[in-house]
Backbone as JSON Lines, residues from 0, in Angstrom:
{"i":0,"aa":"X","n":[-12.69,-47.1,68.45],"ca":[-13.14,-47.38,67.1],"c":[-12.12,-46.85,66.08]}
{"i":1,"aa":"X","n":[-11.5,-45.88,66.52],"ca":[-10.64,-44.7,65.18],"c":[-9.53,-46.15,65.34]}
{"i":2,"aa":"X","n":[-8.85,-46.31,66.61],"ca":[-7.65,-47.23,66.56],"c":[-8.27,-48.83,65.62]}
{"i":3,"aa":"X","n":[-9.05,-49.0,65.69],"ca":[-9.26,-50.49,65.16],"c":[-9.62,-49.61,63.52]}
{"i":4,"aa":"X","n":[-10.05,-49.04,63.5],"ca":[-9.8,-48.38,61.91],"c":[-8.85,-48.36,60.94]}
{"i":5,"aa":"X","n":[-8.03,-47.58,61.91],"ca":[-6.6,-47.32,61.78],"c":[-5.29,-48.35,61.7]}
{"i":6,"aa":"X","n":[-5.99,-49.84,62.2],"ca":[-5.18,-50.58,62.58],"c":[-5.47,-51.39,61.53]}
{"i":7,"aa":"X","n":[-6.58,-51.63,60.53],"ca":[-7.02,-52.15,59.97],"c":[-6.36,-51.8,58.51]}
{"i":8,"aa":"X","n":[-6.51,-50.45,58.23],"ca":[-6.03,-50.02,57.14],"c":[-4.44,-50.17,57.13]}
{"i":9,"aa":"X","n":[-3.91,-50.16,58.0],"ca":[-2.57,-49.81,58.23],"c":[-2.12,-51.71,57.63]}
{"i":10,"aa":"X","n":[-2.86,-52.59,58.4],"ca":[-2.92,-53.67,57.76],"c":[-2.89,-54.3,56.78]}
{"i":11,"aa":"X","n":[-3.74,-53.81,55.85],"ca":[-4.49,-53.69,54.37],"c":[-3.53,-53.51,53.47]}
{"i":12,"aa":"X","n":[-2.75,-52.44,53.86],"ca":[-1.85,-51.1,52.96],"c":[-0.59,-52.01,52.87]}
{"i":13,"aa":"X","n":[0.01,-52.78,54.3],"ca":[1.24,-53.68,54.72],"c":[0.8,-54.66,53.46]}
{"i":14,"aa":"X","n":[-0.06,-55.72,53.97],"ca":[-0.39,-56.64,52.79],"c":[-0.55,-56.42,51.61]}
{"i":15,"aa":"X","n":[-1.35,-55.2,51.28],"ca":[-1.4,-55.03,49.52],"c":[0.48,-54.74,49.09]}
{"i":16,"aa":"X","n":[1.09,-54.0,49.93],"ca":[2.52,-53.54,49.29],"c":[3.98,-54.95,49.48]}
{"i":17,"aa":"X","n":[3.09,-55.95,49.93],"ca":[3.93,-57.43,50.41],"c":[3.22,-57.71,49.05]}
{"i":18,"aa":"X","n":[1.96,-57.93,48.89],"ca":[1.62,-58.79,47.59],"c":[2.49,-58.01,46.28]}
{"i":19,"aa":"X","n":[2.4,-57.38,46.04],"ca":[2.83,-56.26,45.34],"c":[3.9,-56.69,44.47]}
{"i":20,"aa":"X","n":[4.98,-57.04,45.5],"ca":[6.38,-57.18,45.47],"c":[6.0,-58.86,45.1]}
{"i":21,"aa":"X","n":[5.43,-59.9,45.07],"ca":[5.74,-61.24,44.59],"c":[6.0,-61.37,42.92]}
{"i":22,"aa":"X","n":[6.4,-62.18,42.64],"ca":[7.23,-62.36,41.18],"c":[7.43,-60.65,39.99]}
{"i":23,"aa":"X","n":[7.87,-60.05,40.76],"ca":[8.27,-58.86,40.29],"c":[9.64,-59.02,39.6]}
{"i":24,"aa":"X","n":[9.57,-58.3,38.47],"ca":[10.91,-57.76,38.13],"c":[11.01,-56.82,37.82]}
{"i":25,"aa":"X","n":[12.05,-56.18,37.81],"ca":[12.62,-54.64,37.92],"c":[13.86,-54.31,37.36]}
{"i":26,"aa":"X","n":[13.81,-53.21,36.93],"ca":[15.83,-53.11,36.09],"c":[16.18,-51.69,36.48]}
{"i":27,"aa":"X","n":[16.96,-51.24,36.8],"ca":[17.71,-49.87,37.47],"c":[18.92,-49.72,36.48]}
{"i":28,"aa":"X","n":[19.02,-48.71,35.79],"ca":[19.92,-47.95,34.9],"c":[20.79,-46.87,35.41]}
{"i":29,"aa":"X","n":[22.1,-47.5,36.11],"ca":[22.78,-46.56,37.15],"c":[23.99,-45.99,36.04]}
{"i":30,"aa":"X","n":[24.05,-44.96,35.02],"ca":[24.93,-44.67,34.36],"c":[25.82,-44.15,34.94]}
{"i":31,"aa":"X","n":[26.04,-43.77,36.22],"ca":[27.33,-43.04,36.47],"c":[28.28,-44.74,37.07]}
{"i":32,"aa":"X","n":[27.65,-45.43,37.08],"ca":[28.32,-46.73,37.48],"c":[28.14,-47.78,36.37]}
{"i":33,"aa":"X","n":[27.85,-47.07,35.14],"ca":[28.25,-47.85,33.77],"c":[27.57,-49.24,34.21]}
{"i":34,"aa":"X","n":[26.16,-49.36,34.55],"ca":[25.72,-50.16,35.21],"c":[24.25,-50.53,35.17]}
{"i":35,"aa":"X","n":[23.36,-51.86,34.83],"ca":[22.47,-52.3,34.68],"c":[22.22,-53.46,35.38]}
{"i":36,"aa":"X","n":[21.01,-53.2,36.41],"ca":[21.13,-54.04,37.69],"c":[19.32,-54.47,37.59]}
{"i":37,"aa":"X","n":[18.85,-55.49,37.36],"ca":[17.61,-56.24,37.59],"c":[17.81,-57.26,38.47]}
{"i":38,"aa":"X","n":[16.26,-57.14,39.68],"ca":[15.89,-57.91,40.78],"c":[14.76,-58.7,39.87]}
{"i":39,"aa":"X","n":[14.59,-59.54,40.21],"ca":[13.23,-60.97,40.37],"c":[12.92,-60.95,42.08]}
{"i":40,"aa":"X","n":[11.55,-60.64,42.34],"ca":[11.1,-61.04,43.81],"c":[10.4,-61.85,44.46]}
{"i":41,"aa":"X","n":[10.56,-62.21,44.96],"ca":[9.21,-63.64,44.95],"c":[9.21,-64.22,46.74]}
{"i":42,"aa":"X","n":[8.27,-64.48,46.81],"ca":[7.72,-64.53,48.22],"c":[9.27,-65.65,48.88]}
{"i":43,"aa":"X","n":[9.06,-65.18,49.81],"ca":[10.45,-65.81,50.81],"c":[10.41,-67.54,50.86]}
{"i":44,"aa":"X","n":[11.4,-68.21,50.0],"ca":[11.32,-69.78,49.96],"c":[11.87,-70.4,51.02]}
{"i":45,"aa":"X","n":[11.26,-71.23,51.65],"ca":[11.44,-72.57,52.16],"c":[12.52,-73.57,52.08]}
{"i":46,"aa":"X","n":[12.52,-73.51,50.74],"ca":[13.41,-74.55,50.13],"c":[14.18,-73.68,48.93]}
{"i":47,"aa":"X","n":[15.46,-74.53,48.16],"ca":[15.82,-74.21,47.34],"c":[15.33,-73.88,46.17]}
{"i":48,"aa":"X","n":[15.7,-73.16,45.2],"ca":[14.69,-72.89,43.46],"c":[15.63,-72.58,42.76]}
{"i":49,"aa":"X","n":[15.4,-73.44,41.6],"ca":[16.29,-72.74,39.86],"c":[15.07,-72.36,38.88]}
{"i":50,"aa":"X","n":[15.97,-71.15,38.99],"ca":[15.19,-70.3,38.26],"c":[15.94,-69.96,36.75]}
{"i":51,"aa":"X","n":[15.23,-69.45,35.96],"ca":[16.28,-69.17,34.66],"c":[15.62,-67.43,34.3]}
{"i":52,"aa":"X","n":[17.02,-67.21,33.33],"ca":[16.75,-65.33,33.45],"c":[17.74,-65.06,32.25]}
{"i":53,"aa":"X","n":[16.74,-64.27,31.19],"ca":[17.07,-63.62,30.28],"c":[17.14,-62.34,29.39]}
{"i":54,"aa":"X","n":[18.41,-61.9,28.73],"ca":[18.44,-60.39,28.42],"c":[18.1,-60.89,27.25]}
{"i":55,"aa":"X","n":[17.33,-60.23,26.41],"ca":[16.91,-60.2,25.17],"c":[17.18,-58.49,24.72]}
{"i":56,"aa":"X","n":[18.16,-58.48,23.54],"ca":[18.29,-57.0,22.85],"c":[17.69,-56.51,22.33]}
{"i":57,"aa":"X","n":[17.72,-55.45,21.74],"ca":[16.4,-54.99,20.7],"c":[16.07,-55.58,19.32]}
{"i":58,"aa":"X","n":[17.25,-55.96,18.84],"ca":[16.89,-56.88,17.75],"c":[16.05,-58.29,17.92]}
{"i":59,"aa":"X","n":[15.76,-58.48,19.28],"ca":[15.26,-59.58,19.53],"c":[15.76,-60.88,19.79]}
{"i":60,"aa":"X","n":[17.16,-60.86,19.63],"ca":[18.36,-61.79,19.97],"c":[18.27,-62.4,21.53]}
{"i":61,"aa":"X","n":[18.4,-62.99,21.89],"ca":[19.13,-63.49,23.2],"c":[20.43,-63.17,23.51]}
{"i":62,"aa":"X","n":[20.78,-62.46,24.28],"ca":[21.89,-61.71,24.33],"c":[22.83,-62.26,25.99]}
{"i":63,"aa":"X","n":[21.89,-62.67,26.86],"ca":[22.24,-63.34,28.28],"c":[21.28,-65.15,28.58]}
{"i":64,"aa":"X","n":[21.73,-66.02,28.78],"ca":[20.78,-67.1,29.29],"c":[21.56,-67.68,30.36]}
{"i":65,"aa":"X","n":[21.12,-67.43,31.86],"ca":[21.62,-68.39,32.87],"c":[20.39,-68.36,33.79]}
{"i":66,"aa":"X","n":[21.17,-69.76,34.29],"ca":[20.14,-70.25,35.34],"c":[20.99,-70.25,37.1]}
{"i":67,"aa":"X","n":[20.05,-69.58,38.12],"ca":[20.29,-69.69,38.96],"c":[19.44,-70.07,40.15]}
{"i":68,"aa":"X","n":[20.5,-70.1,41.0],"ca":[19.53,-71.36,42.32],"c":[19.24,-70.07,42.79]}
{"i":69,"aa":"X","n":[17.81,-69.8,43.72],"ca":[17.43,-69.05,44.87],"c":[17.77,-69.78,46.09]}
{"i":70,"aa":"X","n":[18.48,-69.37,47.08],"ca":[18.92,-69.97,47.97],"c":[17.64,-69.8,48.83]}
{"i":71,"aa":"X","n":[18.05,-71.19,49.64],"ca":[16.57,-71.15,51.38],"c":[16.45,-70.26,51.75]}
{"i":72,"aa":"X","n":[15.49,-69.54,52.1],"ca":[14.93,-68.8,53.14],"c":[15.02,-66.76,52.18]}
{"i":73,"aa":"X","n":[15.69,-67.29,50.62],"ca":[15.79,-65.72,50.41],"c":[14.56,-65.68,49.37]}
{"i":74,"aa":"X","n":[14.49,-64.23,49.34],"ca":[13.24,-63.77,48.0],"c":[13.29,-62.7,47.09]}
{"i":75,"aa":"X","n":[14.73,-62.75,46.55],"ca":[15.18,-62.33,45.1],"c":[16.4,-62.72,44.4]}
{"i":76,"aa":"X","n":[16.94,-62.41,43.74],"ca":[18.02,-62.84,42.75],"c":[18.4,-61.04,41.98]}
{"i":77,"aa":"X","n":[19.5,-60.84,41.92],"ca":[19.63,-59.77,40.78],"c":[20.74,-60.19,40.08]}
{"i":78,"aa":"X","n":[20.48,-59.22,38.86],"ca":[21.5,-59.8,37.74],"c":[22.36,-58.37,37.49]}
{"i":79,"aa":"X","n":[23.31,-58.48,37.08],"ca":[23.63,-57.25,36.58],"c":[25.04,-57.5,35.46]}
{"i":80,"aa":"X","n":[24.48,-56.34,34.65],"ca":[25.68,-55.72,33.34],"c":[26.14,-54.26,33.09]}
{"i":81,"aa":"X","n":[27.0,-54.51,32.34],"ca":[27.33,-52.96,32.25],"c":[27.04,-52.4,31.24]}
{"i":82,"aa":"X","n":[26.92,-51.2,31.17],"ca":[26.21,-50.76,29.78],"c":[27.08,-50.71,28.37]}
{"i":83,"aa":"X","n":[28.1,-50.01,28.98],"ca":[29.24,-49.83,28.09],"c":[29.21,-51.59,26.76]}
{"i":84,"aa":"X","n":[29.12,-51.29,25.38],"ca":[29.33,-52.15,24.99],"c":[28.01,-52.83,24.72]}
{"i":85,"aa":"X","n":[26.58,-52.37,25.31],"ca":[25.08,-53.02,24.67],"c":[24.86,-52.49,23.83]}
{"i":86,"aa":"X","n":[24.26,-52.79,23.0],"ca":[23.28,-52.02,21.94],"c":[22.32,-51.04,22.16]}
{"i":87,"aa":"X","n":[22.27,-50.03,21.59],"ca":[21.56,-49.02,22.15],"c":[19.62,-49.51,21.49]}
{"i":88,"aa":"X","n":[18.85,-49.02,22.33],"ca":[17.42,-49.48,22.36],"c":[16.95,-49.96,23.58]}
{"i":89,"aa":"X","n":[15.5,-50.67,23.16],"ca":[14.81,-51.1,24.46],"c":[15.24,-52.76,24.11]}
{"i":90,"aa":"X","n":[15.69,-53.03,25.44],"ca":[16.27,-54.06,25.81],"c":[14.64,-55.05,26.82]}
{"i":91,"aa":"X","n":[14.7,-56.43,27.13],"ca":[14.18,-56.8,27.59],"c":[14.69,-57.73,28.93]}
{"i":92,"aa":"X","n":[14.29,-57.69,29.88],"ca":[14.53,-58.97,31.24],"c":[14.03,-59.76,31.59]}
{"i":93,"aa":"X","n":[13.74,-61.29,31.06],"ca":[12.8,-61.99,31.49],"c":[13.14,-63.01,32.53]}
{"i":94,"aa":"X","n":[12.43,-63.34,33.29],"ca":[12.92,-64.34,34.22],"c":[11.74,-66.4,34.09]}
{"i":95,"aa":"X","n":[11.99,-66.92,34.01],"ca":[11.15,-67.72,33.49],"c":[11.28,-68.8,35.06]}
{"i":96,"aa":"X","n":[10.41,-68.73,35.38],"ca":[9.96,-69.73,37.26],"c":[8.7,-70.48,36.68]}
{"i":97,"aa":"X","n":[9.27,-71.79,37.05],"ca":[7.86,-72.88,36.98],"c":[7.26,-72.73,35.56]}
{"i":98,"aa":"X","n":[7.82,-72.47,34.66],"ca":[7.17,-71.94,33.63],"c":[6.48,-71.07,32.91]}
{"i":99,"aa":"X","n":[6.51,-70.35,34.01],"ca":[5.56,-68.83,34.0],"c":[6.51,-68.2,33.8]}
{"i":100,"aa":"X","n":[6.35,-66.91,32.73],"ca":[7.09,-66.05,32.32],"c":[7.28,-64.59,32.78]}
{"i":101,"aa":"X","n":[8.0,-63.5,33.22],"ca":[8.16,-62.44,34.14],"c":[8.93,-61.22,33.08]}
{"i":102,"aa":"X","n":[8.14,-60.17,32.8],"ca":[9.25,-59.72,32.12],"c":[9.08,-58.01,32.46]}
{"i":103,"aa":"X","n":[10.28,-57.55,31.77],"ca":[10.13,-55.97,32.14],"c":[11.55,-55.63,30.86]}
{"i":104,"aa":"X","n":[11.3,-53.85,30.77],"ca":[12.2,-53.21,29.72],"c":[12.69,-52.21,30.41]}
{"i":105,"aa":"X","n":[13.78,-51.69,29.47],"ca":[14.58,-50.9,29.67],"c":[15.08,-50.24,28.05]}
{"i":106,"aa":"X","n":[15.03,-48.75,28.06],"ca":[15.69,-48.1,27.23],"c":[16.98,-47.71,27.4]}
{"i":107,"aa":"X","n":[17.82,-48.26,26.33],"ca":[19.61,-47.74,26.51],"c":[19.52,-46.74,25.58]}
{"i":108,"aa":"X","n":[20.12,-45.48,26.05],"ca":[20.08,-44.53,24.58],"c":[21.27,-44.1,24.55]}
């Protein structure tokens, strides 16, 4: 009984932290590598996807707009810039799939 318990939750915990991770985005602020690195995650494709992905500055500008393919069989994309040379503030990352919008921030200080 403890093992089918155990096996169950252990289950549960796998799946909730797989769901977790679908259309996520994320941004990592690596200053000793003068460096700003955002993932988009999204369940593992089948087929090809264009996706589009944008930095928006603090003034609210559009500051990055490209579009890229997700290649077969992968389930993220990252983007990256360097800091040196942004505007200091909270910056934004949006990624725009199927029309649905994805977003996340970051403070440059």
């Amino acid at each position: 009984m403890k093992k089918l318990v155990c096996s169950f939750l252990l289950l549960t915990s796998i799946c909730f932290a797989q769901e977790n991770k679908i259309n996520q985005v994320d941004c990592l602020i690596l200053k000793d590598e003068d460096s700003i690195i955002c993932k988009y995650s999204i369940e593992r494709l089948e087929y090809e996807k264009e996706i589009e992905i944008q930095w928006i500055d603090p003034d609210n500008e559009l500051s990055r707009n490209r579009k890229i393919i997700i290649p077969l069989g992968h389930s993220s994309i990252y983007d990256f810039r360097y800091i040196t040379g942004r505007q200091k503030g909270v910056w934004i990352f949006k990624v725009i799939d199927d029309k649905k919008e994805y977003t996340t921030s970051f403070k440059l200080e």
